Amino acid sequence: MKFYIEEIRYCGPDGRTDKYIDFDRFEITTEPTRTNMTGEVCLDGWLGMYDDVTRYAHGGYDSLAAADYAIQNLLGDEYRLDDEPSEFPDVLAVYRPGRLPPMSDETLGIWLQDVDVPADADNAALRRQARDLASELEDMGVSVSVVRIWLCLESLRDDAREELED
């Protein structure tokens, strides 16, 4: 039996929404990877795109351990194995990039509603606050980049400034 690695990525406009924020994955499967246009077996490279989802093949392996090792080399230390089994019987394992699942923009916006952002905060203060919040979110088991948090804090600060002017 051979084992194959397929990378699946969402590349559409809604990448930070709840539906797609943790969509990207690498799967180890017992079925050879095939192009989506011709259905031909393709073990290395681009397989095609459909509905803003693109697929790539990353080789065929003689053992599950060899395929697992290949994924570790592709993703480095920053990956996690899905706990839930796939709905497809030929998919043996699903790996997601990142040590922690990411938080969507919608969920981040809701979470930040209770955060106090002073209208007079300068950019340095916002960066410090963003780092602290990113650390807090990581402790909660999710990841959000400091830059994404900082941009949201800037927007909240600008809203606070507008309220003062009115």
PDB file of N, CA, C and O in Angstrom, residues 64-90:
ATOM      1  N   LEU A  64       3.228   4.867   6.123  1.00  0.00           N
ATOM      2  CA  LEU A  64       2.549   5.976   6.779  1.00  0.00           C
ATOM      3  C   LEU A  64       3.562   6.827   7.535  1.00  0.00           C
ATOM      4  O   LEU A  64       3.471   8.058   7.549  1.00  0.00           O
ATOM      5  N   ALA A  65       4.547   6.178   8.154  1.00  0.00           N
ATOM      6  CA  ALA A  65       5.585   6.906   8.887  1.00  0.00           C
ATOM      7  C   ALA A  65       6.381   7.818   7.954  1.00  0.00           C
ATOM      8  O   ALA A  65       6.714   8.957   8.323  1.00  0.00           O
ATOM      9  N   ALA A  66       6.671   7.367   6.751  1.00  0.00           N
ATOM     10  CA  ALA A  66       7.414   8.187   5.787  1.00  0.00           C
ATOM     11  C   ALA A  66       6.580   9.391   5.354  1.00  0.00           C
ATOM     12  O   ALA A  66       7.101  10.506   5.223  1.00  0.00           O
ATOM     13  N   ALA A  67       5.285   9.201   5.138  1.00  0.00           N
ATOM     14  CA  ALA A  67       4.399  10.314   4.765  1.00  0.00           C
ATOM     15  C   ALA A  67       4.290  11.303   5.921  1.00  0.00           C
ATOM     16  O   ALA A  67       4.324  12.525   5.714  1.00  0.00           O
ATOM     17  N   ASP A  68       4.170  10.799   7.139  1.00  0.00           N
ATOM     18  CA  ASP A  68       4.100  11.656   8.326  1.00  0.00           C
ATOM     19  C   ASP A  68       5.378  12.484   8.450  1.00  0.00           C
ATOM     20  O   ASP A  68       5.326  13.685   8.707  1.00  0.00           O
ATOM     21  N   TYR A  69       6.527  11.860   8.247  1.00  0.00           N
ATOM     22  CA  TYR A  69       7.809  12.556   8.306  1.00  0.00           C
ATOM     23  C   TYR A  69       7.890  13.644   7.230  1.00  0.00           C
ATOM     24  O   TYR A  69       8.386  14.744   7.473  1.00  0.00           O
ATOM     25  N   ALA A  70       7.391  13.352   6.039  1.00  0.00           N
ATOM     26  CA  ALA A  70       7.397  14.338   4.950  1.00  0.00           C
ATOM     27  C   ALA A  70       6.559  15.560   5.310  1.00  0.00           C
ATOM     28  O   ALA A  70       6.955  16.696   5.034  1.00  0.00           O
ATOM     29  N   ILE A  71       5.411  15.344   5.943  1.00  0.00           N
ATOM     30  CA  ILE A  71       4.572  16.471   6.360  1.00  0.00           C
ATOM     31  C   ILE A  71       5.295  17.298   7.413  1.00  0.00           C
ATOM     32  O   ILE A  71       5.264  18.529   7.384  1.00  0.00           O
ATOM     33  N   GLN A  72       5.951  16.645   8.349  1.00  0.00           N
ATOM     34  CA  GLN A  72       6.714  17.374   9.367  1.00  0.00           C
ATOM     35  C   GLN A  72       7.788  18.244   8.719  1.00  0.00           C
ATOM     36  O   GLN A  72       8.029  19.372   9.156  1.00  0.00           O
ATOM     37  N   ASN A  73       8.417  17.736   7.663  1.00  0.00           N
ATOM     38  CA  ASN A  73       9.426  18.532   6.954  1.00  0.00           C
ATOM     39  C   ASN A  73       8.789  19.690   6.192  1.00  0.00           C
ATOM     40  O   ASN A  73       9.377  20.760   6.091  1.00  0.00           O
ATOM     41  N   LEU A  74       7.598  19.487   5.660  1.00  0.00           N
ATOM     42  CA  LEU A  74       6.906  20.563   4.942  1.00  0.00           C
ATOM     43  C   LEU A  74       6.468  21.678   5.883  1.00  0.00           C
ATOM     44  O   LEU A  74       6.572  22.858   5.568  1.00  0.00           O
ATOM     45  N   LEU A  75       5.958  21.300   7.053  1.00  0.00           N
ATOM     46  CA  LEU A  75       5.370  22.272   7.971  1.00  0.00           C
ATOM     47  C   LEU A  75       6.297  22.710   9.096  1.00  0.00           C
ATOM     48  O   LEU A  75       5.995  23.667   9.803  1.00  0.00           O
ATOM     49  N   GLY A  76       7.399  22.029   9.299  1.00  0.00           N
ATOM     50  CA  GLY A  76       8.294  22.379  10.402  1.00  0.00           C
ATOM     51  C   GLY A  76       7.639  22.070  11.738  1.00  0.00           C
ATOM     52  O   GLY A  76       6.858  21.125  11.869  1.00  0.00           O
ATOM     53  N   ASP A  77       7.923  22.879  12.725  1.00  0.00           N
ATOM     54  CA  ASP A  77       7.380  22.665  14.069  1.00  0.00           C
ATOM     55  C   ASP A  77       5.967  23.208  14.230  1.00  0.00           C
ATOM     56  O   ASP A  77       5.325  22.973  15.234  1.00  0.00           O
ATOM     57  N   GLU A  78       5.528  23.979  13.271  1.00  0.00           N
ATOM     58  CA  GLU A  78       4.250  24.674  13.408  1.00  0.00           C
ATOM     59  C   GLU A  78       3.122  23.941  12.688  1.00  0.00           C
ATOM     60  O   GLU A  78       2.681  24.340  11.620  1.00  0.00           O
ATOM     61  N   TYR A  79       2.655  22.855  13.274  1.00  0.00           N
ATOM     62  CA  TYR A  79       1.515  22.133  12.724  1.00  0.00           C
ATOM     63  C   TYR A  79       0.815  21.388  13.854  1.00  0.00           C
ATOM     64  O   TYR A  79       1.352  21.229  14.944  1.00  0.00           O
ATOM     65  N   ARG A  80      -0.391  20.943  13.561  1.00  0.00           N
ATOM     66  CA  ARG A  80      -1.130  20.141  14.538  1.00  0.00           C
ATOM     67  C   ARG A  80      -1.930  19.080  13.790  1.00  0.00           C
ATOM     68  O   ARG A  80      -2.383  19.292  12.672  1.00  0.00           O
ATOM     69  N   LEU A  81      -2.088  17.962  14.426  1.00  0.00           N
ATOM     70  CA  LEU A  81      -2.840  16.846  13.866  1.00  0.00           C
ATOM     71  C   LEU A  81      -4.291  16.983  14.302  1.00  0.00           C
ATOM     72  O   LEU A  81      -4.575  17.208  15.477  1.00  0.00           O
ATOM     73  N   ASP A  82      -5.223  16.885  13.348  1.00  0.00           N
ATOM     74  CA  ASP A  82      -6.646  16.943  13.691  1.00  0.00           C
ATOM     75  C   ASP A  82      -7.018  15.772  14.583  1.00  0.00           C
ATOM     76  O   ASP A  82      -6.615  14.638  14.324  1.00  0.00           O
ATOM     77  N   ASP A  83      -7.805  16.057  15.593  1.00  0.00           N
ATOM     78  CA  ASP A  83      -8.275  15.005  16.491  1.00  0.00           C
ATOM     79  C   ASP A  83      -9.417  14.206  15.883  1.00  0.00           C
ATOM     80  O   ASP A  83      -9.561  13.022  16.139  1.00  0.00           O
ATOM     81  N   GLU A  84     -10.238  14.883  15.096  1.00  0.00           N
ATOM     82  CA  GLU A  84     -11.412  14.228  14.530  1.00  0.00           C
ATOM     83  C   GLU A  84     -11.056  13.502  13.235  1.00  0.00           C
ATOM     84  O   GLU A  84     -10.313  14.029  12.409  1.00  0.00           O
ATOM     85  N   PRO A  85     -11.590  12.307  13.043  1.00  0.00           N
ATOM     86  CA  PRO A  85     -11.305  11.586  11.789  1.00  0.00           C
ATOM     87  C   PRO A  85     -11.985  12.274  10.603  1.00  0.00           C
ATOM     88  O   PRO A  85     -12.993  12.957  10.755  1.00  0.00           O
ATOM     89  N   SER A  86     -11.410  12.080   9.444  1.00  0.00           N
ATOM     90  CA  SER A  86     -11.964  12.649   8.220  1.00  0.00           C
ATOM     91  C   SER A  86     -13.257  11.928   7.853  1.00  0.00           C
ATOM     92  O   SER A  86     -13.461  10.762   8.183  1.00  0.00           O
ATOM     93  N   GLU A  87     -14.104  12.638   7.134  1.00  0.00           N
ATOM     94  CA  GLU A  87     -15.337  12.023   6.638  1.00  0.00           C
ATOM     95  C   GLU A  87     -15.063  11.075   5.472  1.00  0.00           C
ATOM     96  O   GLU A  87     -15.922  10.288   5.099  1.00  0.00           O
ATOM     97  N   PHE A  88     -13.859  11.142   4.909  1.00  0.00           N
ATOM     98  CA  PHE A  88     -13.496  10.293   3.782  1.00  0.00           C
ATOM     99  C   PHE A  88     -12.666   9.109   4.275  1.00  0.00           C
ATOM    100  O   PHE A  88     -11.635   9.300   4.931  1.00  0.00           O
ATOM    101  N   PRO A  89     -13.057   7.884   3.942  1.00  0.00           N
ATOM    102  CA  PRO A  89     -12.352   6.709   4.481  1.00  0.00           C
ATOM    103  C   PRO A  89     -10.913   6.558   4.005  1.00  0.00           C
ATOM    104  O   PRO A  89     -10.098   5.937   4.688  1.00  0.00           O
ATOM    105  N   ASP A  90     -10.557   7.148   2.850  1.00  0.00           N
ATOM    106  CA  ASP A  90      -9.189   7.017   2.359  1.00  0.00           C
ATOM    107  C   ASP A  90      -8.235   8.037   2.988  1.00  0.00           C
ATOM    108  O   ASP A  90      -7.018   7.942   2.827  1.00  0.00           O
TER     109      ASP A  90
END
